[in-house]
Amino acid sequence: MAERKLTLNDPESGKNLDLPVVAGSEGDPTLDISGLHKELGYFTFDPGYGTTASCKSDITFIDGGKGILRYRGYPIEQLAEQSSFLEVAYLLLYGELPSAAEFTGFERDITYHTMVHEKLNTFMQGFHYNAHPMAILSGVVGSMAAFYHDKLDVNDPEQRDLAAKRLIAKMPTIAAAAYRHSQGWPSAYPKNSLGYSERFLHMMFSVPAEPYEVNPVAARVLDLLFILHADHEQNASTSTVRLVGSTGANPYACTAAGIAALWGPAHGGANEAVLNMLNQIGTVRNVPEFIKRAKDKDDPFRLMGFGHRVYKNHDPRATIIRKACHDVLQELGKQDELLDLAMKLEEIALEDEYFVDRKLYPNVDFYSGIIYKALGIPTSMFTAMFAIGRTVGWVSQWLEQSNTPTRIGRPRQVYTGATERDYVAIEKR
Ligand code: ACO
């Protein structure tokens, strides 16, 4: 079959340029424009990178039009139903589902890396008691390079693998410690006898005064949420990790940058913003007023947890979480008026012309906060929960990039400032 290409004719120079379609296994055709500037002298302008593929990747596939999400080819629905977070982590990192022996080894490695350097706990004590957990998380993770610098050589595949495992293992320990710091509780050390999600719940909620039994329903749904958040191809935080990684920076610095990017309300911070919004709306009666505000271009209010850059049909993660939300509240014997409110909001928005025309649907964050709330996790910790799951995606993408010859990420701009002018001495201005 002939190579697919788009031929560009530049009337200015009279030159033609073939833009080849880059071979991918599925997805929309993507033009290789890397020769455009060299051959014709043009850059491309794509604010927000809405039509730009920044890299090739084997990890995650999304078809936003059809509402498809697959990790390494496996549909998210199957992984959510049948897998575990650590197995998904292995899959994302290494490309294949593990054999039983491989999984045992991986689980052991992660378990034995969950403790953090004691001095890191001391470092955490320096934060004010009401510091936001995401501020603590990005600060402490960034500082990990100072604690685990023994042989940190990003050119050594074994060192890279060790750093990836350390990040996956220690992120829940650090996130739970950030919460305990805000409560004034003593540190809780990871328990090796527990699984990944159970261990996190234990580190969050156990106190020295009494025994703490992990609720298996809570641990299961948390594992599910971590699976659903594990990777999402080149989203803002992952692209940040790759951009920082392209400079050769250490993986802790790259991940700290990813955490900072995730914190924004347009990205991972939306789960916290959704719950704050639902509380602000208060009752089903107020829904129409807030829908009206969301449509008003002069009002900065947006329906948080609604809309997505890529999904224009439905977010498959939101479908799974919506169902899990109902199941978990029922299994835990809890009722939450916010769930009724969220459903009413969804119902009205999905019938409204504004949202229909713009293809705005609930995203992964619309219902996740209601589950976290049911587990007793405070709103300020929601984005940190997202960060725990997404760490797997960040390090998998960082490993993939590190295994591939990569140029430093360096976008250009359209300069719109003053053209050349002469300096004027201060007394003459
Ligand atoms: N409420 C009201 N209007 C919205 C919303 C919303 N939540 N989202 C998009 N729109 C409108 C925009 O105003 C715009 O309208 P216009 O065409 O009349 O100007 C149109 O829909 C397209 O929106 P964009 O902002 O151009 O879409 P973009 O792809 O740049 O942004 C984003 C996507 C950031 C997710 C946006 O939908 C948003 O801010 N949603 C709320 C925050 C949120 O839930 N973020 C989590 C995303 S998922 C994740 O990161 C885990």
Tab-separated table of C-alpha atoms and ligand atoms in Angstrom:
chain	number	residue	atom	x	y	z
A	1	MET	CA	0.000	0.000	0.000
A	2	ALA	CA	1.291	3.463	-0.904
A	3	GLU	CA	2.461	5.578	1.999
A	4	ARG	CA	-0.333	7.907	3.084
A	5	LYS	CA	0.612	11.582	2.971
A	6	LEU	CA	-0.774	15.068	2.636
A	7	THR	CA	0.870	17.332	0.091
A	8	LEU	CA	1.100	20.945	1.066
A	9	ASN	CA	1.452	23.599	-1.602
A	10	ASP	CA	3.010	26.880	-0.500
A	11	PRO	CA	1.879	29.594	-2.917
A	12	GLU	CA	4.446	31.960	-1.372
A	13	SER	CA	7.487	29.946	-2.468
A	14	GLY	CA	5.797	27.729	-5.050
A	15	LYS	CA	7.253	24.679	-3.236
A	16	ASN	CA	5.393	21.442	-2.463
A	17	LEU	CA	5.991	19.472	0.709
A	18	ASP	CA	4.825	15.928	1.463
A	19	LEU	CA	3.669	15.490	5.048
A	20	PRO	CA	3.707	11.723	5.719
A	21	VAL	CA	1.119	10.140	7.992
A	22	VAL	CA	2.904	8.668	11.025
A	23	ALA	CA	2.280	4.948	11.414
A	24	GLY	CA	0.248	4.153	14.518
A	25	SER	CA	-1.677	0.976	15.398
A	26	GLU	CA	-5.034	2.791	15.628
A	27	GLY	CA	-6.483	6.258	16.076
A	28	ASP	CA	-6.817	9.333	13.885
A	29	PRO	CA	-4.201	9.834	11.152
A	30	THR	CA	-1.399	12.118	12.356
A	31	LEU	CA	0.785	14.206	10.076
A	32	ASP	CA	4.532	14.389	10.548
A	33	ILE	CA	5.183	18.123	10.308
A	34	SER	CA	8.759	18.011	11.568
A	35	GLY	CA	10.109	19.042	8.121
A	36	LEU	CA	7.755	22.012	7.795
A	37	HIS	CA	10.032	24.691	9.186
A	38	LYS	CA	13.189	23.352	7.595
A	39	GLU	CA	11.601	23.013	4.142
A	40	LEU	CA	9.063	25.859	4.013
A	41	GLY	CA	9.991	28.089	6.967
A	42	TYR	CA	6.662	27.766	8.810
A	43	PHE	CA	5.924	26.881	12.409
A	44	THR	CA	2.492	25.568	13.430
A	45	PHE	CA	0.172	27.298	15.913
A	46	ASP	CA	-1.861	25.020	18.171
A	47	PRO	CA	-2.712	26.658	21.508
A	48	GLY	CA	-3.426	24.060	24.183
A	49	TYR	CA	-1.967	21.402	21.818
A	50	GLY	CA	-5.516	20.393	20.781
A	51	THR	CA	-4.283	18.823	17.531
A	52	THR	CA	-0.693	17.994	18.397
A	53	ALA	CA	0.712	14.533	19.129
A	54	SER	CA	3.854	15.167	21.158
A	55	CYS	CA	5.251	11.633	21.138
A	56	LYS	CA	4.704	8.032	20.073
A	57	SER	CA	3.541	5.778	22.900
A	58	ASP	CA	2.582	2.106	23.319
A	59	ILE	CA	0.919	2.586	26.686
A	60	THR	CA	-2.632	3.962	26.562
A	61	PHE	CA	-5.143	4.328	23.744
A	62	ILE	CA	-8.145	6.667	23.854
A	63	ASP	CA	-10.844	7.086	21.221
A	64	GLY	CA	-12.646	10.172	22.487
A	65	GLY	CA	-15.402	9.951	19.876
A	66	LYS	CA	-16.345	6.409	20.861
A	67	GLY	CA	-15.580	6.682	24.583
A	68	ILE	CA	-12.843	4.015	24.490
A	69	LEU	CA	-9.942	3.730	26.944
A	70	ARG	CA	-7.438	0.867	26.839
A	71	TYR	CA	-4.243	0.255	28.795
A	72	ARG	CA	-1.751	-1.697	26.644
A	73	GLY	CA	-4.713	-2.876	24.538
A	74	TYR	CA	-6.868	-4.079	27.446
A	75	PRO	CA	-10.271	-2.322	27.767
A	76	ILE	CA	-10.585	-0.303	30.967
A	77	GLU	CA	-13.910	-2.044	31.706
A	78	GLN	CA	-12.183	-5.473	31.834
A	79	LEU	CA	-9.316	-4.229	33.978
A	80	ALA	CA	-11.728	-2.468	36.347
A	81	GLU	CA	-13.783	-5.627	36.725
A	82	GLN	CA	-11.088	-8.297	36.824
A	83	SER	CA	-7.694	-6.849	37.684
A	84	SER	CA	-6.054	-5.175	40.669
A	85	PHE	CA	-4.231	-1.855	40.849
A	86	LEU	CA	-0.819	-3.448	41.286
A	87	GLU	CA	-1.394	-5.798	38.362
A	88	VAL	CA	-2.417	-2.795	36.233
A	89	ALA	CA	0.711	-1.002	37.444
A	90	TYR	CA	2.839	-3.917	36.210
A	91	LEU	CA	0.974	-3.901	32.890
A	92	LEU	CA	1.489	-0.172	32.361
A	93	LEU	CA	5.146	-0.304	33.359
A	94	TYR	CA	6.244	-3.402	31.460
A	95	GLY	CA	3.663	-3.797	28.664
A	96	GLU	CA	2.276	-7.257	29.530
A	97	LEU	CA	0.122	-8.753	32.268
A	98	PRO	CA	2.435	-10.493	34.768
A	99	SER	CA	2.664	-14.250	35.301
A	100	ALA	CA	1.896	-15.358	38.875
A	101	ALA	CA	5.631	-15.461	39.701
A	102	GLU	CA	6.265	-12.053	38.126
A	103	PHE	CA	3.375	-10.561	40.066
A	104	THR	CA	4.586	-12.004	43.374
A	105	GLY	CA	8.032	-10.509	42.787
A	106	PHE	CA	6.608	-7.137	41.786
A	107	GLU	CA	4.227	-6.981	44.745
A	108	ARG	CA	7.100	-7.848	47.086
A	109	ASP	CA	9.311	-5.122	45.568
A	110	ILE	CA	6.585	-2.494	45.921
A	111	THR	CA	5.741	-3.596	49.464
A	112	TYR	CA	9.369	-3.418	50.578
A	113	HIS	CA	9.776	0.106	49.210
A	114	THR	CA	6.754	1.628	50.964
A	115	MET	CA	8.674	2.975	53.970
A	116	VAL	CA	10.173	6.426	53.603
A	117	HIS	CA	13.457	7.698	54.972
A	118	GLU	CA	12.826	8.838	58.560
A	119	LYS	CA	14.343	12.232	57.766
A	120	LEU	CA	11.645	12.693	55.131
A	121	ASN	CA	9.080	12.541	57.942
A	122	THR	CA	11.079	15.190	59.824
A	123	PHE	CA	11.063	17.301	56.664
A	124	MET	CA	7.261	17.009	56.541
A	125	GLN	CA	6.983	18.362	60.092
A	126	GLY	CA	8.219	21.701	58.738
A	127	PHE	CA	4.933	22.317	56.929
A	128	HIS	CA	2.209	24.337	58.619
A	129	TYR	CA	-0.552	22.097	59.985
A	130	ASN	CA	-3.107	23.414	57.462
A	131	ALA	CA	-0.871	23.197	54.367
A	132	HIS	CA	-2.726	21.715	51.392
A	133	PRO	CA	-1.781	18.009	50.937
A	134	MET	CA	-0.894	18.678	47.266
A	135	ALA	CA	1.592	21.364	48.329
A	136	ILE	CA	3.148	18.879	50.755
A	137	LEU	CA	3.098	16.091	48.168
A	138	SER	CA	4.838	18.076	45.438
A	139	GLY	CA	7.392	19.450	47.920
A	140	VAL	CA	8.178	16.120	49.548
A	141	VAL	CA	8.286	14.129	46.287
A	142	GLY	CA	10.576	16.782	44.762
A	143	SER	CA	12.850	16.382	47.765
A	144	MET	CA	13.095	12.590	47.310
A	145	ALA	CA	16.075	13.112	44.996
A	146	ALA	CA	17.894	14.433	48.053
A	147	PHE	CA	17.096	11.269	50.040
A	148	TYR	CA	17.461	8.577	47.377
A	149	HIS	CA	20.417	9.932	45.415
A	150	ASP	CA	22.761	6.979	46.144
A	151	LYS	CA	23.167	5.818	42.535
A	152	LEU	CA	20.566	7.917	40.791
A	153	ASP	CA	21.747	7.612	37.205
A	154	VAL	CA	18.856	8.147	34.773
A	155	ASN	CA	20.890	6.482	32.017
A	156	ASP	CA	20.956	3.174	33.911
A	157	PRO	CA	17.808	1.073	33.218
A	158	GLU	CA	18.081	-0.683	36.610
A	159	GLN	CA	18.246	2.628	38.451
A	160	ARG	CA	15.279	3.893	36.462
A	161	ASP	CA	13.261	0.811	37.376
A	162	LEU	CA	14.164	1.207	41.049
A	163	ALA	CA	13.139	4.880	41.037
A	164	ALA	CA	9.826	3.968	39.341
A	165	LYS	CA	9.084	1.346	42.004
A	166	ARG	CA	10.082	3.711	44.802
A	167	LEU	CA	7.697	6.356	43.531
A	168	ILE	CA	4.754	3.938	43.201
A	169	ALA	CA	5.475	2.444	46.630
A	170	LYS	CA	6.115	5.617	48.602
A	171	MET	CA	3.436	7.895	47.150
A	172	PRO	CA	0.639	6.473	49.391
A	173	THR	CA	2.938	6.658	52.438
A	174	ILE	CA	3.697	10.322	51.751
A	175	ALA	CA	0.055	11.181	50.930
A	176	ALA	CA	-1.208	9.527	54.134
A	177	ALA	CA	1.521	11.284	56.138
A	178	ALA	CA	0.393	14.634	54.689
A	179	TYR	CA	-3.125	13.930	55.974
A	180	ARG	CA	-1.889	12.805	59.404
A	181	HIS	CA	0.214	15.942	59.649
A	182	SER	CA	-2.917	18.071	59.135
A	183	GLN	CA	-4.628	16.114	61.939
A	184	GLY	CA	-1.662	16.315	64.296
A	185	TRP	CA	-1.468	12.518	64.426
A	186	PRO	CA	1.803	10.589	64.834
A	187	SER	CA	3.290	8.905	61.742
A	188	ALA	CA	1.835	5.565	60.696
A	189	TYR	CA	4.262	3.096	59.187
A	190	PRO	CA	3.269	0.900	56.245
A	191	LYS	CA	2.183	-2.626	57.169
A	192	ASN	CA	3.743	-5.232	54.879
A	193	SER	CA	1.000	-7.756	55.606
A	194	LEU	CA	-1.590	-5.605	53.809
A	195	GLY	CA	-2.268	-5.101	50.106
A	196	TYR	CA	-1.581	-1.759	48.377
A	197	SER	CA	-4.972	-0.097	48.906
A	198	GLU	CA	-5.610	-1.666	52.332
A	199	ARG	CA	-2.204	-0.455	53.466
A	200	PHE	CA	-3.035	3.067	52.386
A	201	LEU	CA	-6.319	3.074	54.325
A	202	HIS	CA	-4.468	1.737	57.358
A	203	MET	CA	-1.842	4.481	57.111
A	204	MET	CA	-4.591	7.096	56.749
A	205	PHE	CA	-6.895	6.132	59.575
A	206	SER	CA	-5.181	3.924	62.169
A	207	VAL	CA	-4.334	5.557	65.497
A	208	PRO	CA	-2.121	4.143	68.261
A	209	ALA	CA	-5.008	4.197	70.754
A	210	GLU	CA	-7.090	1.404	69.220
A	211	PRO	CA	-6.970	-1.341	66.594
A	212	TYR	CA	-8.042	-0.444	63.072
A	213	GLU	CA	-9.645	-3.009	60.796
A	214	VAL	CA	-9.588	-2.159	57.091
A	215	ASN	CA	-13.038	-2.405	55.534
A	216	PRO	CA	-12.640	-4.710	52.481
A	217	VAL	CA	-15.395	-2.851	50.583
A	218	ALA	CA	-13.481	0.404	51.043
A	219	ALA	CA	-10.175	-1.197	49.987
A	220	ARG	CA	-11.769	-2.725	46.871
A	221	VAL	CA	-13.347	0.489	45.642
A	222	LEU	CA	-10.146	2.417	46.322
A	223	ASP	CA	-8.231	-0.108	44.229
A	224	LEU	CA	-10.792	0.428	41.465
A	225	LEU	CA	-10.365	4.209	41.604
A	226	PHE	CA	-6.583	3.827	41.425
A	227	ILE	CA	-6.990	1.593	38.336
A	228	LEU	CA	-9.237	4.145	36.632
A	229	HIS	CA	-6.828	6.989	37.354
A	230	ALA	CA	-3.648	5.068	36.537
A	231	ASP	CA	-2.933	6.508	33.094
A	232	HIS	CA	-4.556	8.712	30.483
A	233	GLU	CA	-1.961	9.188	27.729
A	234	GLN	CA	-0.624	12.723	27.202
A	235	ASN	CA	-2.815	14.722	29.617
A	236	ALA	CA	-1.468	17.952	31.180
A	237	SER	CA	0.360	16.341	34.128
A	238	THR	CA	1.825	13.472	32.085
A	239	SER	CA	2.978	15.874	29.384
A	240	THR	CA	4.588	17.910	32.163
A	241	VAL	CA	6.419	14.820	33.421
A	242	ARG	CA	7.628	14.081	29.878
A	243	LEU	CA	8.667	17.672	29.243
A	244	VAL	CA	10.682	17.840	32.452
A	245	GLY	CA	12.021	14.327	31.740
A	246	SER	CA	13.187	15.411	28.281
A	247	THR	CA	15.784	17.644	29.965
A	248	GLY	CA	17.348	14.620	31.691
A	249	ALA	CA	16.005	15.687	35.109
A	250	ASN	CA	15.672	13.007	37.805
A	251	PRO	CA	12.348	11.103	38.073
A	252	TYR	CA	11.455	12.606	41.467
A	253	ALA	CA	11.711	16.126	40.030
A	254	CYS	CA	9.661	15.043	36.995
A	255	THR	CA	6.960	13.525	39.215
A	256	ALA	CA	6.871	16.555	41.522
A	257	ALA	CA	6.234	18.685	38.423
A	258	GLY	CA	3.444	16.271	37.398
A	259	ILE	CA	1.859	16.614	40.847
A	260	ALA	CA	1.949	20.404	40.538
A	261	ALA	CA	0.232	20.228	37.131
A	262	LEU	CA	-2.379	17.787	38.410
A	263	TRP	CA	-3.355	20.119	41.239
A	264	GLY	CA	-5.072	22.661	38.944
A	265	PRO	CA	-8.898	22.646	38.978
A	266	ALA	CA	-9.064	22.160	35.198
A	267	HIS	CA	-7.202	18.829	35.691
A	268	GLY	CA	-6.996	16.602	38.796
A	269	GLY	CA	-8.055	19.392	41.139
A	270	ALA	CA	-11.531	19.040	39.632
A	271	ASN	CA	-12.489	16.228	42.054
A	272	GLU	CA	-12.056	18.570	45.009
A	273	ALA	CA	-13.791	21.358	43.070
A	274	VAL	CA	-16.774	19.076	42.276
A	275	LEU	CA	-17.481	18.407	45.922
A	276	ASN	CA	-17.083	22.071	46.815
A	277	MET	CA	-19.467	22.905	43.946
A	278	LEU	CA	-22.068	20.349	45.072
A	279	ASN	CA	-21.895	21.768	48.593
A	280	GLN	CA	-22.260	25.267	47.171
A	281	ILE	CA	-25.323	24.262	45.121
A	282	GLY	CA	-26.729	22.724	48.282
A	283	THR	CA	-30.110	21.423	47.078
A	284	VAL	CA	-31.716	20.087	43.920
A	285	ARG	CA	-33.834	23.266	43.847
A	286	ASN	CA	-30.734	25.372	43.106
A	287	VAL	CA	-29.549	23.235	40.166
A	288	PRO	CA	-31.209	25.335	37.391
A	289	GLU	CA	-29.590	28.514	38.705
A	290	PHE	CA	-26.115	26.949	38.613
A	291	ILE	CA	-26.706	25.464	35.151
A	292	LYS	CA	-27.602	28.986	34.020
A	293	ARG	CA	-24.414	30.346	35.560
A	294	ALA	CA	-22.307	27.636	33.876
A	295	LYS	CA	-23.663	28.753	30.485
A	296	ASP	CA	-23.079	32.443	31.120
A	297	LYS	CA	-19.833	33.506	29.407
A	298	ASP	CA	-19.536	36.518	31.746
A	299	ASP	CA	-19.588	34.247	34.789
A	300	PRO	CA	-16.360	32.313	35.536
A	301	PHE	CA	-18.414	29.464	37.068
A	302	ARG	CA	-18.099	26.140	35.190
A	303	LEU	CA	-19.737	22.836	35.958
A	304	MET	CA	-16.794	21.084	37.576
A	305	GLY	CA	-16.441	17.424	36.620
A	306	PHE	CA	-18.015	18.169	33.253
A	307	GLY	CA	-16.306	18.281	29.875
A	308	HIS	CA	-13.122	16.747	28.580
A	309	ARG	CA	-10.596	17.671	25.926
A	310	VAL	CA	-10.671	14.210	24.360
A	311	TYR	CA	-13.962	12.501	25.292
A	312	LYS	CA	-16.811	13.852	23.174
A	313	ASN	CA	-19.256	10.998	23.728
A	314	HIS	CA	-18.775	9.741	27.244
A	315	ASP	CA	-15.890	9.197	29.633
A	316	PRO	CA	-15.801	5.407	30.167
A	317	ARG	CA	-14.221	5.920	33.590
A	318	ALA	CA	-17.162	8.094	34.667
A	319	THR	CA	-19.600	5.318	33.697
A	320	ILE	CA	-17.725	2.823	35.892
A	321	ILE	CA	-17.367	5.232	38.823
A	322	ARG	CA	-21.037	6.262	38.688
A	323	LYS	CA	-22.072	2.632	39.145
A	324	ALA	CA	-19.426	2.015	41.822
A	325	CYS	CA	-20.676	5.067	43.681
A	326	HIS	CA	-24.190	3.608	43.996
A	327	ASP	CA	-22.864	0.145	44.913
A	328	VAL	CA	-20.439	1.396	47.547
A	329	LEU	CA	-22.892	3.682	49.296
A	330	GLN	CA	-25.299	0.768	49.461
A	331	GLU	CA	-22.655	-1.726	50.671
A	332	LEU	CA	-21.338	0.686	53.290
A	333	GLY	CA	-24.924	1.433	54.328
A	334	LYS	CA	-24.447	5.144	53.698
A	335	GLN	CA	-26.696	7.723	52.120
A	336	ASP	CA	-25.436	10.921	50.627
A	337	GLU	CA	-27.679	13.740	49.479
A	338	LEU	CA	-24.809	14.935	47.312
A	339	LEU	CA	-25.240	11.827	45.132
A	340	ASP	CA	-28.893	12.749	44.472
A	341	LEU	CA	-27.786	16.280	43.729
A	342	ALA	CA	-25.037	15.114	41.367
A	343	MET	CA	-27.483	12.852	39.506
A	344	LYS	CA	-30.002	15.668	39.129
A	345	LEU	CA	-27.282	17.993	37.889
A	346	GLU	CA	-26.133	15.391	35.372
A	347	GLU	CA	-29.701	14.734	34.207
A	348	ILE	CA	-30.484	18.408	33.612
A	349	ALA	CA	-27.124	19.190	32.002
A	350	LEU	CA	-27.343	16.212	29.628
A	351	GLU	CA	-30.667	17.505	28.293
A	352	ASP	CA	-29.540	21.090	27.972
A	353	GLU	CA	-28.745	22.330	24.464
A	354	TYR	CA	-25.590	24.150	25.667
A	355	PHE	CA	-24.023	20.953	27.028
A	356	VAL	CA	-25.360	18.739	24.214
A	357	ASP	CA	-24.004	21.044	21.473
A	358	ARG	CA	-20.569	21.215	23.089
A	359	LYS	CA	-20.524	17.481	23.826
A	360	LEU	CA	-19.975	18.067	27.548
A	361	TYR	CA	-20.419	14.929	29.679
A	362	PRO	CA	-19.483	14.030	33.251
A	363	ASN	CA	-15.808	13.130	33.448
A	364	VAL	CA	-13.861	10.809	35.773
A	365	ASP	CA	-13.972	13.358	38.572
A	366	PHE	CA	-17.722	13.964	38.698
A	367	TYR	CA	-18.553	11.019	40.980
A	368	SER	CA	-15.180	10.039	42.476
A	369	GLY	CA	-15.403	12.619	45.288
A	370	ILE	CA	-18.666	11.134	46.561
A	371	ILE	CA	-16.920	7.772	46.933
A	372	TYR	CA	-13.896	9.311	48.667
A	373	LYS	CA	-16.259	11.129	51.010
A	374	ALA	CA	-18.029	7.859	51.840
A	375	LEU	CA	-14.617	6.365	52.738
A	376	GLY	CA	-13.997	9.218	55.177
A	377	ILE	CA	-11.337	10.858	53.020
A	378	PRO	CA	-11.433	14.647	53.430
A	379	THR	CA	-12.046	16.852	50.386
A	380	SER	CA	-8.576	18.415	50.550
A	381	MET	CA	-7.076	14.916	49.998
A	382	PHE	CA	-9.052	14.118	46.817
A	383	THR	CA	-6.424	15.305	44.348
A	384	ALA	CA	-3.709	13.534	46.340
A	385	MET	CA	-5.754	10.323	45.851
A	386	PHE	CA	-5.697	10.958	42.111
A	387	ALA	CA	-1.928	11.504	42.314
A	388	ILE	CA	-1.404	8.099	43.972
A	389	GLY	CA	-3.101	6.323	41.055
A	390	ARG	CA	-1.580	8.521	38.353
A	391	THR	CA	1.968	8.037	39.639
A	392	VAL	CA	1.938	4.706	37.806
A	393	GLY	CA	1.119	6.465	34.529
A	394	TRP	CA	3.709	9.179	35.099
A	395	VAL	CA	6.526	6.738	35.775
A	396	SER	CA	5.458	4.380	32.956
A	397	GLN	CA	5.509	7.274	30.486
A	398	TRP	CA	8.814	8.520	31.911
A	399	LEU	CA	10.322	5.028	31.540
A	400	GLU	CA	9.036	4.739	27.969
A	401	GLN	CA	10.492	8.135	27.125
A	402	SER	CA	13.799	7.266	28.798
A	403	ASN	CA	14.025	4.091	26.692
A	404	THR	CA	13.500	6.058	23.468
A	405	PRO	CA	15.863	8.563	21.845
A	406	THR	CA	14.196	11.863	22.798
A	407	ARG	CA	14.898	15.479	21.922
A	408	ILE	CA	14.405	18.094	24.606
A	409	GLY	CA	10.791	19.380	24.554
A	410	ARG	CA	10.943	22.933	23.289
A	411	PRO	CA	7.806	24.492	21.739
A	412	ARG	CA	7.974	27.762	19.823
A	413	GLN	CA	5.675	30.790	19.931
A	414	VAL	CA	4.085	33.419	17.741
A	415	TYR	CA	5.782	36.585	18.923
A	416	THR	CA	3.292	39.446	19.287
A	417	GLY	CA	5.389	41.966	21.229
A	418	ALA	CA	7.141	45.174	20.190
A	419	THR	CA	9.446	45.087	17.184
A	420	GLU	CA	12.985	46.444	17.539
A	421	ARG	CA	13.277	49.835	19.232
A	422	ASP	CA	16.090	51.841	20.800
A	423	TYR	CA	16.764	52.090	24.509
A	424	VAL	CA	15.756	55.453	26.036
A	425	ALA	CA	17.683	56.813	29.026
A	426	ILE	CA	15.568	57.050	32.228
A	427	GLU	CA	15.631	60.854	32.419
A	428	LYS	CA	14.187	61.075	28.917
A	429	ARG	CA	11.191	58.708	29.542
B	1	ACO	N1	-18.986	24.049	32.187
B	1	ACO	C1	-19.476	24.948	31.294
B	1	ACO	N2	-18.995	25.117	30.054
B	1	ACO	C2	-17.961	24.355	29.673
B	1	ACO	C3	-17.390	23.388	30.536
B	1	ACO	C4	-17.942	23.253	31.829
B	1	ACO	N3	-17.430	22.366	32.682
B	1	ACO	N4	-16.370	22.762	29.906
B	1	ACO	C5	-16.306	23.313	28.690
B	1	ACO	N5	-17.257	24.282	28.530
B	1	ACO	C6	-17.548	25.050	27.320
B	1	ACO	C7	-16.496	26.144	27.090
B	1	ACO	O1	-16.861	27.360	27.715
B	1	ACO	C8	-16.477	26.224	25.597
B	1	ACO	O2	-17.632	26.921	25.185
B	1	ACO	P1	-17.576	27.851	23.843
B	1	ACO	O3	-17.270	26.900	22.716
B	1	ACO	O4	-18.918	28.471	23.769
B	1	ACO	O5	-16.478	28.846	24.069
B	1	ACO	C9	-16.672	24.780	25.145
B	1	ACO	O6	-17.400	24.154	26.218
B	1	ACO	C10	-15.365	24.035	24.899
B	1	ACO	O7	-14.594	24.111	26.098
B	1	ACO	P2	-13.028	24.307	26.161
B	1	ACO	O8	-12.670	25.025	27.427
B	1	ACO	O9	-12.526	24.885	24.885
B	1	ACO	O10	-12.580	22.797	26.255
B	1	ACO	P3	-11.150	22.275	26.655
B	1	ACO	O11	-10.968	21.006	25.953
B	1	ACO	O12	-10.115	23.327	26.444
B	1	ACO	O13	-11.264	22.042	28.241
B	1	ACO	C11	-11.783	21.031	30.300
B	1	ACO	C12	-11.565	20.833	28.799
B	1	ACO	C13	-10.596	21.808	30.900
B	1	ACO	C14	-11.857	19.681	30.975
B	1	ACO	C15	-13.108	21.817	30.510
B	1	ACO	O14	-14.193	21.081	30.000
B	1	ACO	C16	-13.339	22.169	31.988
B	1	ACO	O15	-12.830	23.194	32.460
B	1	ACO	N6	-14.122	21.318	32.721
B	1	ACO	C17	-14.337	21.533	34.142
B	1	ACO	C18	-13.124	21.095	34.928
B	1	ACO	C19	-12.969	19.590	34.962
B	1	ACO	O16	-13.901	18.863	35.242
B	1	ACO	N7	-11.743	19.131	34.731
B	1	ACO	C20	-11.395	17.713	34.807
B	1	ACO	C21	-11.074	17.187	33.451
B	1	ACO	S1	-10.736	15.458	33.537
B	1	ACO	C22	-9.220	15.362	34.220
B	1	ACO	O17	-8.359	16.146	34.039
B	1	ACO	C23	-8.990	14.312	35.100
